Short mmCIF file of C-alpha atoms and ligand atoms in Angstrom, two decimals:
data_model
loop_
_atom_site.label_atom_id
_atom_site.label_comp_id
_atom_site.label_asym_id
_atom_site.label_seq_id
_atom_site.Cartn_x
_atom_site.Cartn_y
_atom_site.Cartn_z
CA MET A 699 169.39 117.27 -116.22
CA ASN A 700 169.52 118.42 -112.72
CA VAL A 701 166.06 119.69 -111.95
CA THR A 702 165.71 120.50 -108.29
CA GLU A 703 162.50 121.18 -106.47
CA PRO A 704 162.47 123.38 -103.41
CA GLN A 705 163.16 121.09 -100.50
CA GLY A 706 161.00 121.74 -97.48
CA ILE A 707 160.82 119.56 -94.46
CA SER A 708 158.47 117.40 -96.48
CA GLY A 709 160.98 117.02 -99.32
CA VAL A 710 161.41 113.28 -99.67
CA GLU A 711 164.41 113.31 -101.99
CA GLU A 712 167.20 115.53 -100.73
CA ASN A 713 169.41 116.73 -103.54
CA LEU A 714 172.81 115.83 -102.16
CA ASP A 715 174.73 117.67 -104.88
CA PRO A 716 175.50 120.73 -102.75
CA LEU A 717 173.54 123.92 -103.51
CA PHE A 718 176.76 125.94 -103.20
CA LEU A 719 178.47 123.95 -105.97
CA ARG A 720 175.38 123.93 -108.19
CA VAL A 721 175.18 127.73 -107.96
CA CYS A 722 178.88 128.03 -108.79
CA ARG A 723 178.21 125.94 -111.92
CA ASN A 724 175.47 128.47 -112.71
CA GLU A 725 172.71 125.86 -112.68
CA ALA A 726 169.10 126.84 -112.01
CA VAL A 727 168.62 126.30 -108.29
CA GLU A 728 165.85 126.46 -105.69
CA THR A 729 167.36 129.19 -103.49
CA THR A 730 170.54 131.13 -102.67
CA PRO A 731 173.30 129.40 -100.68
CA LEU A 732 174.99 131.10 -97.76
CA TRP A 733 177.82 130.77 -95.33
CA ILE A 734 179.32 133.30 -92.93
CA MET A 735 182.92 134.42 -92.74
CA ARG A 736 184.34 133.42 -89.35
CA GLN A 737 181.21 131.37 -88.71
CA ALA A 738 183.13 129.29 -86.18
CA GLY A 739 184.12 131.85 -83.60
CA ARG A 740 183.62 133.72 -80.39
CA TYR A 741 179.96 134.67 -80.88
CA LEU A 742 179.19 130.96 -80.23
CA PRO A 743 179.11 129.91 -76.55
CA GLU A 744 180.27 126.39 -77.52
CA TYR A 745 183.35 127.91 -79.24
CA ARG A 746 184.14 130.01 -76.18
CA ARG A 747 183.97 126.86 -74.06
CA VAL A 748 186.59 125.15 -76.25
CA ARG A 749 188.74 128.29 -76.05
CA GLU A 750 188.57 128.29 -72.24
CA GLU A 751 190.53 125.05 -72.35
CA HIS A 752 192.82 125.59 -75.36
CA ASP A 753 194.57 128.57 -76.89
CA PHE A 754 193.73 129.62 -80.44
CA LEU A 755 196.75 128.09 -82.17
CA THR A 756 196.30 124.79 -80.33
CA VAL A 757 192.76 124.62 -81.71
CA CYS A 758 194.10 125.31 -85.23
CA ASN A 759 196.90 122.73 -84.90
CA THR A 760 194.91 119.87 -83.37
CA PRO A 761 192.72 118.08 -85.93
CA ASP A 762 190.11 116.86 -83.41
CA LEU A 763 189.65 120.36 -81.97
CA ALA A 764 189.71 122.11 -85.36
CA THR A 765 187.18 119.59 -86.69
CA GLU A 766 184.92 120.11 -83.67
CA VAL A 767 184.83 123.92 -83.88
CA THR A 768 184.39 123.84 -87.67
CA LEU A 769 181.27 121.72 -87.15
CA GLN A 770 179.77 123.89 -84.38
CA PRO A 771 178.00 126.44 -86.62
CA ILE A 772 176.85 123.66 -88.97
CA ARG A 773 175.05 121.93 -86.09
CA ARG A 774 173.29 125.15 -85.13
CA PHE A 775 172.40 126.77 -88.45
CA ASP A 776 171.26 125.64 -91.91
CA LEU A 777 174.42 126.85 -93.65
CA ASP A 778 175.41 125.69 -97.13
CA ALA A 779 179.16 125.67 -96.64
CA SER A 780 181.68 125.00 -93.94
CA ILE A 781 185.07 126.70 -93.89
CA LEU A 782 188.08 124.95 -92.44
CA PHE A 783 188.86 126.34 -88.99
CA SER A 784 192.41 127.67 -89.10
CA ASP A 785 194.14 131.01 -89.60
CA ILE A 786 195.81 132.63 -92.58
CA MET A 787 199.10 132.75 -90.62
CA VAL A 788 199.30 128.97 -90.05
CA PRO A 789 201.39 128.22 -93.21
CA VAL A 790 203.57 131.25 -92.47
CA ILE A 791 204.39 129.79 -89.06
CA ALA A 792 205.44 126.64 -90.94
CA MET A 793 207.78 128.89 -93.01
CA GLY A 794 209.58 129.76 -89.77
CA ALA A 795 207.92 133.02 -88.66
CA ASP A 796 207.42 133.44 -84.91
CA ILE A 797 203.77 134.46 -84.53
CA THR A 798 201.45 134.79 -81.57
CA PHE A 799 197.79 135.90 -81.46
CA ALA A 800 196.56 138.84 -79.37
CA PRO A 801 193.88 138.31 -80.72
CA GLY A 802 195.17 139.22 -84.22
CA PRO A 803 198.61 138.01 -85.42
CA VAL A 804 201.73 139.59 -83.86
CA LEU A 805 205.29 138.88 -85.06
CA ALA A 806 208.21 138.62 -82.68
CA GLU A 807 210.52 139.90 -85.43
CA PRO A 808 209.01 141.67 -88.42
CA ILE A 809 210.55 140.75 -91.78
CA ARG A 810 211.99 143.87 -93.34
CA ASP A 811 215.13 143.02 -95.32
CA GLU A 812 216.39 140.59 -97.90
CA SER A 813 218.15 138.26 -95.47
CA ALA A 814 214.98 137.90 -93.38
CA VAL A 815 213.03 137.10 -96.55
CA ARG A 816 215.66 134.56 -97.65
CA ALA A 817 215.50 132.85 -94.24
CA LEU A 818 211.82 131.92 -94.77
CA GLY A 819 211.43 128.24 -95.66
CA ARG A 820 209.13 126.38 -98.05
CA PRO A 821 207.17 123.86 -95.99
CA ASP A 822 206.03 120.54 -97.38
CA ALA A 823 202.28 121.15 -97.29
CA ALA A 824 201.22 117.50 -96.97
CA ASP A 825 203.70 116.88 -94.16
CA ASP A 826 204.51 120.09 -92.21
CA LEU A 827 200.89 121.19 -92.55
CA GLY A 828 199.55 117.64 -92.35
CA PHE A 829 197.34 118.56 -89.38
CA VAL A 830 195.33 120.87 -91.68
CA MET A 831 194.94 118.10 -94.25
CA GLU A 832 193.84 115.67 -91.53
CA THR A 833 191.22 118.21 -90.37
CA LEU A 834 189.91 118.49 -93.94
CA ARG A 835 189.73 114.70 -94.32
CA ASN A 836 187.86 114.46 -90.97
CA LEU A 837 185.45 117.14 -92.12
CA ARG A 838 184.63 115.44 -95.41
CA ARG A 839 183.71 112.37 -93.38
CA GLU A 840 181.64 114.22 -90.80
CA LEU A 841 179.90 117.00 -92.72
CA PRO A 842 176.43 116.40 -94.14
CA GLN A 843 176.73 115.78 -97.87
CA HIS A 844 174.78 118.89 -98.85
CA VAL A 845 177.32 121.15 -97.08
CA THR A 846 180.31 122.23 -99.19
CA LEU A 847 183.74 122.18 -97.55
CA ILE A 848 185.77 125.34 -98.25
CA GLY A 849 189.55 125.43 -97.87
CA PHE A 850 191.42 128.73 -97.77
CA SER A 851 194.68 130.57 -97.71
CA GLY A 852 195.77 134.12 -97.06
CA ALA A 853 196.97 135.87 -100.22
CA PRO A 854 200.65 136.90 -100.46
CA PHE A 855 199.99 140.62 -99.99
CA THR A 856 197.89 140.15 -96.85
CA LEU A 857 200.41 137.67 -95.42
CA ALA A 858 203.23 140.09 -96.28
CA ALA A 859 201.27 142.87 -94.56
CA TYR A 860 201.46 141.05 -91.21
CA LEU A 861 205.02 139.79 -91.79
CA VAL A 862 206.50 143.19 -92.65
CA GLU A 863 204.39 145.35 -90.34
CA GLY A 864 204.58 142.91 -87.42
CA GLY A 865 200.82 143.10 -86.82
CA ALA A 866 197.77 145.03 -87.91
CA SER A 867 198.24 148.75 -88.47
CA LYS A 868 196.38 151.75 -89.73
CA GLU A 869 198.62 152.82 -92.60
CA PHE A 870 200.90 149.82 -93.08
CA ALA A 871 203.74 152.28 -93.68
CA SER A 872 206.51 149.65 -93.25
CA LEU A 873 204.88 147.34 -95.77
CA LYS A 874 204.33 150.08 -98.33
CA SER A 875 207.83 151.51 -97.76
CA LEU A 876 209.36 148.12 -98.55
CA MET A 877 207.13 147.87 -101.62
CA PHE A 878 208.03 151.32 -102.97
CA GLN A 879 211.66 151.57 -101.81
CA GLU A 880 212.84 147.98 -102.26
CA PRO A 881 210.60 146.45 -104.89
CA VAL A 882 213.06 143.60 -105.57
CA THR A 883 212.94 142.43 -101.95
CA PHE A 884 209.17 142.98 -101.86
CA HIS A 885 208.64 140.84 -104.98
CA LEU A 886 210.99 138.16 -103.63
CA LEU A 887 208.82 137.96 -100.51
CA MET A 888 205.64 137.85 -102.60
CA GLU A 889 207.09 135.09 -104.78
CA LYS A 890 208.11 132.98 -101.80
CA LEU A 891 204.67 133.40 -100.26
CA ALA A 892 202.93 132.61 -103.56
CA LEU A 893 204.84 129.32 -103.89
CA VAL A 894 203.76 128.29 -100.40
CA VAL A 895 200.15 129.37 -101.05
CA VAL A 896 200.03 127.26 -104.24
CA ASP A 897 201.39 124.15 -102.49
CA TYR A 898 199.05 124.72 -99.55
CA MET A 899 195.85 125.23 -101.57
CA LYS A 900 196.58 122.28 -103.84
CA ALA A 901 197.16 120.03 -100.84
CA GLN A 902 193.85 121.22 -99.35
CA ILE A 903 191.98 120.27 -102.53
CA ASP A 904 193.74 116.88 -102.51
CA ALA A 905 192.61 116.45 -98.89
CA GLY A 906 188.96 117.11 -99.78
CA ALA A 907 188.32 120.86 -99.99
CA GLN A 908 185.51 121.31 -102.55
CA ALA A 909 186.05 125.06 -103.04
CA VAL A 910 188.86 127.43 -102.02
CA GLN A 911 188.91 131.06 -100.95
CA LEU A 912 191.91 133.35 -101.13
CA PHE A 913 191.78 136.04 -98.42
CA ASP A 914 193.40 139.27 -99.59
CA THR A 915 191.90 141.27 -96.74
CA TRP A 916 194.41 144.13 -96.98
CA ALA A 917 194.50 144.51 -100.78
CA GLY A 918 192.21 147.53 -100.33
CA LEU A 919 195.22 149.45 -99.02
CA LEU A 920 196.42 149.80 -102.60
CA SER A 921 195.46 151.97 -105.54
CA PRO A 922 194.30 149.97 -108.57
CA ALA A 923 197.55 150.85 -110.37
CA ASP A 924 199.72 149.61 -107.51
CA TYR A 925 197.59 146.48 -107.10
CA ARG A 926 198.13 145.76 -110.80
CA GLU A 927 201.88 146.26 -110.57
CA TYR A 928 202.77 144.73 -107.21
CA VAL A 929 200.09 142.15 -106.47
CA LEU A 930 198.05 141.00 -109.46
CA PRO A 931 200.80 138.96 -111.23
CA HIS A 932 201.38 136.92 -108.07
CA VAL A 933 197.66 136.27 -107.58
CA GLN A 934 197.20 135.39 -111.25
CA ARG A 935 199.93 132.78 -110.97
CA ILE A 936 198.28 131.29 -107.86
CA VAL A 937 194.85 131.09 -109.50
CA GLU A 938 196.33 129.56 -112.66
CA GLN A 939 198.16 126.86 -110.73
CA VAL A 940 195.49 126.05 -108.14
CA LYS A 941 192.30 126.20 -110.21
CA ARG A 942 190.77 122.81 -110.93
CA PRO A 943 187.58 121.96 -112.83
CA GLY A 944 184.66 121.69 -110.43
CA VAL A 945 186.49 123.42 -107.55
CA PRO A 946 185.31 127.06 -107.40
CA PHE A 947 187.98 129.65 -106.61
CA LEU A 948 186.72 132.57 -104.49
CA MET A 949 188.55 135.85 -103.95
CA TYR A 950 188.00 137.99 -100.86
CA GLY A 951 189.08 141.51 -100.02
CA ASN A 952 187.86 144.17 -97.60
CA GLY A 953 187.62 147.79 -98.73
CA THR A 954 188.32 146.52 -102.24
CA GLY A 955 185.41 148.15 -104.07
CA GLY A 956 188.00 149.89 -106.26
CA LEU A 957 189.60 146.58 -107.27
CA LEU A 958 186.67 144.41 -108.38
CA GLU A 959 187.63 144.37 -112.07
CA LEU A 960 191.21 143.49 -111.10
CA PHE A 961 189.98 140.63 -108.92
CA GLU A 962 188.12 139.33 -111.96
CA GLU A 963 191.28 139.74 -114.03
CA ALA A 964 193.05 137.44 -111.59
CA GLY A 965 190.94 134.64 -113.08
CA VAL A 966 188.75 133.72 -110.12
CA ASP A 967 185.23 132.25 -110.32
CA ILE A 968 183.66 134.32 -107.53
CA VAL A 969 184.48 137.87 -106.42
CA SER A 970 183.59 138.68 -102.82
CA LEU A 971 182.19 142.11 -101.97
CA ASP A 972 182.24 144.03 -98.72
CA TRP A 973 179.13 146.01 -97.68
CA ARG A 974 180.51 149.39 -98.80
CA VAL A 975 179.60 148.67 -102.42
CA ASP A 976 176.05 148.43 -103.72
CA MET A 977 175.41 144.87 -104.86
CA ALA A 978 173.65 145.81 -108.12
CA ALA A 979 176.35 148.34 -109.03
CA ALA A 980 179.12 145.86 -108.25
CA ARG A 981 177.33 143.09 -110.16
CA SER A 982 177.19 145.28 -113.26
CA ARG A 983 180.97 145.79 -113.13
CA ILE A 984 181.69 142.05 -113.23
CA SER A 985 181.30 139.88 -116.34
CA PRO A 986 178.23 137.65 -116.71
CA GLY A 987 179.00 134.13 -115.55
CA ILE A 988 181.54 135.30 -112.98
CA GLY A 989 179.94 135.03 -109.55
CA VAL A 990 179.70 137.40 -106.61
CA GLN A 991 179.70 136.75 -102.88
CA GLY A 992 178.37 138.98 -100.12
CA ASN A 993 177.61 141.49 -98.99
CA LEU A 994 175.70 142.20 -95.77
CA ASP A 995 177.25 144.52 -93.18
CA PRO A 996 178.25 142.17 -90.30
CA ILE A 997 176.77 144.63 -87.83
CA ALA A 998 173.37 144.41 -89.56
CA LEU A 999 173.02 141.13 -87.62
CA PHE A 1000 172.43 143.35 -84.57
CA ALA A 1001 169.30 144.89 -86.16
CA PRO A 1002 165.82 143.72 -85.11
CA PRO A 1003 165.38 140.22 -86.67
CA GLU A 1004 162.12 141.24 -88.37
CA THR A 1005 164.01 143.78 -90.50
CA MET A 1006 166.28 141.09 -91.96
CA PRO A 1007 164.13 139.89 -94.91
CA LEU A 1008 164.02 143.36 -96.50
CA ARG A 1009 167.76 143.91 -96.09
CA VAL A 1010 168.50 140.49 -97.53
CA ARG A 1011 166.07 140.94 -100.37
CA ASN A 1012 167.81 144.11 -101.54
CA ILE A 1013 171.07 142.19 -101.82
CA LEU A 1014 169.46 139.20 -103.56
CA GLU A 1015 167.74 141.46 -106.09
CA GLY A 1016 170.96 143.37 -106.68
CA ALA A 1017 172.81 140.12 -107.41
CA GLY A 1018 170.03 138.69 -109.61
CA THR A 1019 169.88 135.04 -110.64
CA GLU A 1020 171.62 135.14 -114.03
CA SER A 1021 175.09 134.60 -112.59
CA PRO A 1022 176.23 132.85 -109.41
CA HIS A 1023 175.61 134.55 -106.06
CA ILE A 1024 176.78 133.16 -102.73
CA PHE A 1025 175.30 135.07 -99.80
CA ASN A 1026 177.76 136.09 -97.08
CA LEU A 1027 178.69 138.98 -94.85
CA GLY A 1028 181.06 141.62 -96.19
CA HIS A 1029 183.63 140.66 -93.52
CA GLY A 1030 183.91 138.26 -90.56
CA ILE A 1031 181.08 138.06 -88.06
CA SER A 1032 181.54 140.16 -84.91
CA ARG A 1033 182.14 138.36 -81.61
CA HIS A 1034 179.26 140.33 -80.08
CA THR A 1035 176.67 139.12 -82.62
CA PRO A 1036 173.37 137.90 -81.14
CA ILE A 1037 172.58 134.31 -82.18
CA GLU A 1038 169.02 135.46 -83.10
CA GLY A 1039 170.54 137.72 -85.75
CA VAL A 1040 172.27 134.77 -87.40
CA GLU A 1041 169.09 132.67 -87.25
CA ALA A 1042 167.13 135.50 -88.85
CA LEU A 1043 169.74 135.84 -91.59
CA VAL A 1044 169.79 132.15 -92.51
CA ARG A 1045 166.01 132.01 -92.65
CA ALA A 1046 165.75 135.23 -94.65
CA VAL A 1047 168.32 134.20 -97.28
CA HIS A 1048 166.74 130.83 -97.96
CA ASP A 1049 163.14 132.13 -97.84
CA GLU A 1050 163.72 135.25 -99.92
CA GLY A 1051 165.98 133.32 -102.29
CA ARG A 1052 163.07 130.92 -102.96
CA ARG A 1053 160.62 133.78 -103.26
CA ILE A 1054 162.54 135.78 -105.89
CA ARG A 1055 162.92 132.64 -108.04
CA ARG A 1056 159.23 131.82 -107.71
CA GLU A 1057 158.27 135.38 -108.59
CA ALA A 1058 160.55 135.32 -111.64
CA ALA A 1059 159.03 132.00 -112.79
CA ASP A 1060 155.48 133.36 -112.29
CA ALA A 1061 156.34 136.51 -114.25
CA ILE A 1062 157.50 134.38 -117.19
CA GLY A 1063 154.38 132.18 -116.87
CA ASN A 1064 152.12 135.24 -116.99
CA SER A 1065 153.75 136.97 -119.91
O1 CP3 B 2578 185.14 130.43 -89.47
C1 CP3 B 2578 186.03 130.83 -90.26
O2 CP3 B 2578 185.87 131.79 -91.04
C2 CP3 B 2578 187.32 130.07 -90.35
C3 CP3 B 2578 188.39 130.45 -89.55
C4 CP3 B 2578 189.19 131.71 -89.85
C5 CP3 B 2578 189.78 132.46 -88.81
N1 CP3 B 2578 190.55 133.41 -89.35
C6 CP3 B 2578 189.59 132.17 -87.39
C7 CP3 B 2578 190.01 133.15 -86.39
C8 CP3 B 2578 189.58 132.29 -91.05
C9 CP3 B 2578 189.19 131.92 -92.47
C10 CP3 B 2578 190.45 133.36 -90.72
C11 CP3 B 2578 191.13 134.18 -91.73
C12 CP3 B 2578 191.88 135.35 -91.29
N2 CP3 B 2578 192.70 135.48 -90.21
C13 CP3 B 2578 191.94 136.56 -92.03
C14 CP3 B 2578 191.24 136.83 -93.33
C15 CP3 B 2578 189.82 137.17 -93.08
C16 CP3 B 2578 189.61 138.51 -92.42
O3 CP3 B 2578 189.19 138.53 -91.27
O4 CP3 B 2578 189.87 139.52 -93.08
C17 CP3 B 2578 192.78 137.43 -91.33
C18 CP3 B 2578 193.12 138.85 -91.72
C19 CP3 B 2578 193.26 136.73 -90.19
C20 CP3 B 2578 194.20 137.23 -89.17
C21 CP3 B 2578 193.56 137.25 -87.84
N3 CP3 B 2578 193.41 136.14 -87.04
C22 CP3 B 2578 192.95 138.34 -87.16
C23 CP3 B 2578 192.88 139.75 -87.69
C24 CP3 B 2578 192.45 137.84 -85.95
C25 CP3 B 2578 191.77 138.62 -84.86
C26 CP3 B 2578 190.33 138.60 -85.20
C27 CP3 B 2578 189.41 139.13 -84.16
O5 CP3 B 2578 188.20 139.15 -84.49
O6 CP3 B 2578 189.80 139.50 -83.05
C28 CP3 B 2578 192.73 136.47 -85.91
C29 CP3 B 2578 192.36 135.52 -84.87
C30 CP3 B 2578 191.21 134.62 -85.23
N4 CP3 B 2578 191.14 133.94 -86.40
C31 CP3 B 2578 190.09 134.29 -84.43
C32 CP3 B 2578 189.34 133.35 -85.13
C33 CP3 B 2578 188.10 132.63 -84.69
C34 CP3 B 2578 189.81 134.78 -83.02
C35 CP3 B 2578 190.72 133.96 -82.18
C36 CP3 B 2578 190.24 133.63 -80.83
O7 CP3 B 2578 189.45 132.68 -80.67
O8 CP3 B 2578 190.71 134.28 -79.89
#
């Protein structure tokens, strides 16, 4: 049995089996784990210092630099997971796409016809993306044992969104036109991307990633019916081929409150929620045993720190403790975030997470 006592500063025996993984296995735990999307980034002065010397892609492509910036938030905050520092477009660059960052991805030549799709290659993940695997191996050596290492990939639809559109856009009219007008070419692109995503995520797990997250940031552009027809089969195939016992598979989308059931249908272990959905309402739409992640508004970190416990508590109570809950923001942290807001969040999640479990135990004891 894995009975774990709350571990304060006085805790003699640290439980080195990471809290994040224990929650994903739905074990009884002492508190709620958290990490923050884009936790290594421009809100940290030490990250900005690295970026003064090196451009973004150089940081992604250089294992020593990527390792260093991945570790920066872990040194500062008591986070339960560490996500590989990279970008969703890195494997797509290895497929031959010419991409720069300004600061989001921009394509020199958007991919809009069959010949452009056919020209995309299938990189050897362990070799052509070996720098990512080296970063993951470094991280497993350097991270404290109680911190879970998360690998990730962009999902085919979100990668296709940048490839076809050429960058971010409001309506993604080029992407959707290709999808509706040339579904064969669209599916060919999705299939090619899915193959690369599978190779890439498997190689990350081989290199030491203990959990993986698929970022389908732009899936919320689609109606549930279109998501089911154009996207879901590709994602299902990825999940089926990548999923391994003991390695939780997390699914992220933004503006995807209308797709939660479909995310579950993809076969993932944890469904991530943005802040536009109420946690309790979302929780009730997802099957028991399947976990949720989220879902604080990133800009709530700008609120007075003393208001954080109440905000956090509402989310924790909405998620309950019957099924896994990983605390996170509903999207990446803003570059303008005050450090005090992050400190208040980390403290509030761990403190309130302990408190709701203690209160539940007392209630049972008293009944
Ligand atoms: O700490 C982490 O979360 C890990 C690193 C990470 C980055 N991007 C670093 C980054 C991860 C997991 C991503 C994923 C990513 N990249 C997504 C999916 C998540 C999401 O945000 O929805 C997407 C859509 C991208 C594409 C992308 N890359 C965008 C839209 C941008 C601009 C972001 C911005 O805030 O301006 C990037 C650049 C990027 N990726 C930065 C970072 C730290 C900023 C780059 C810089 O230092 O100039």
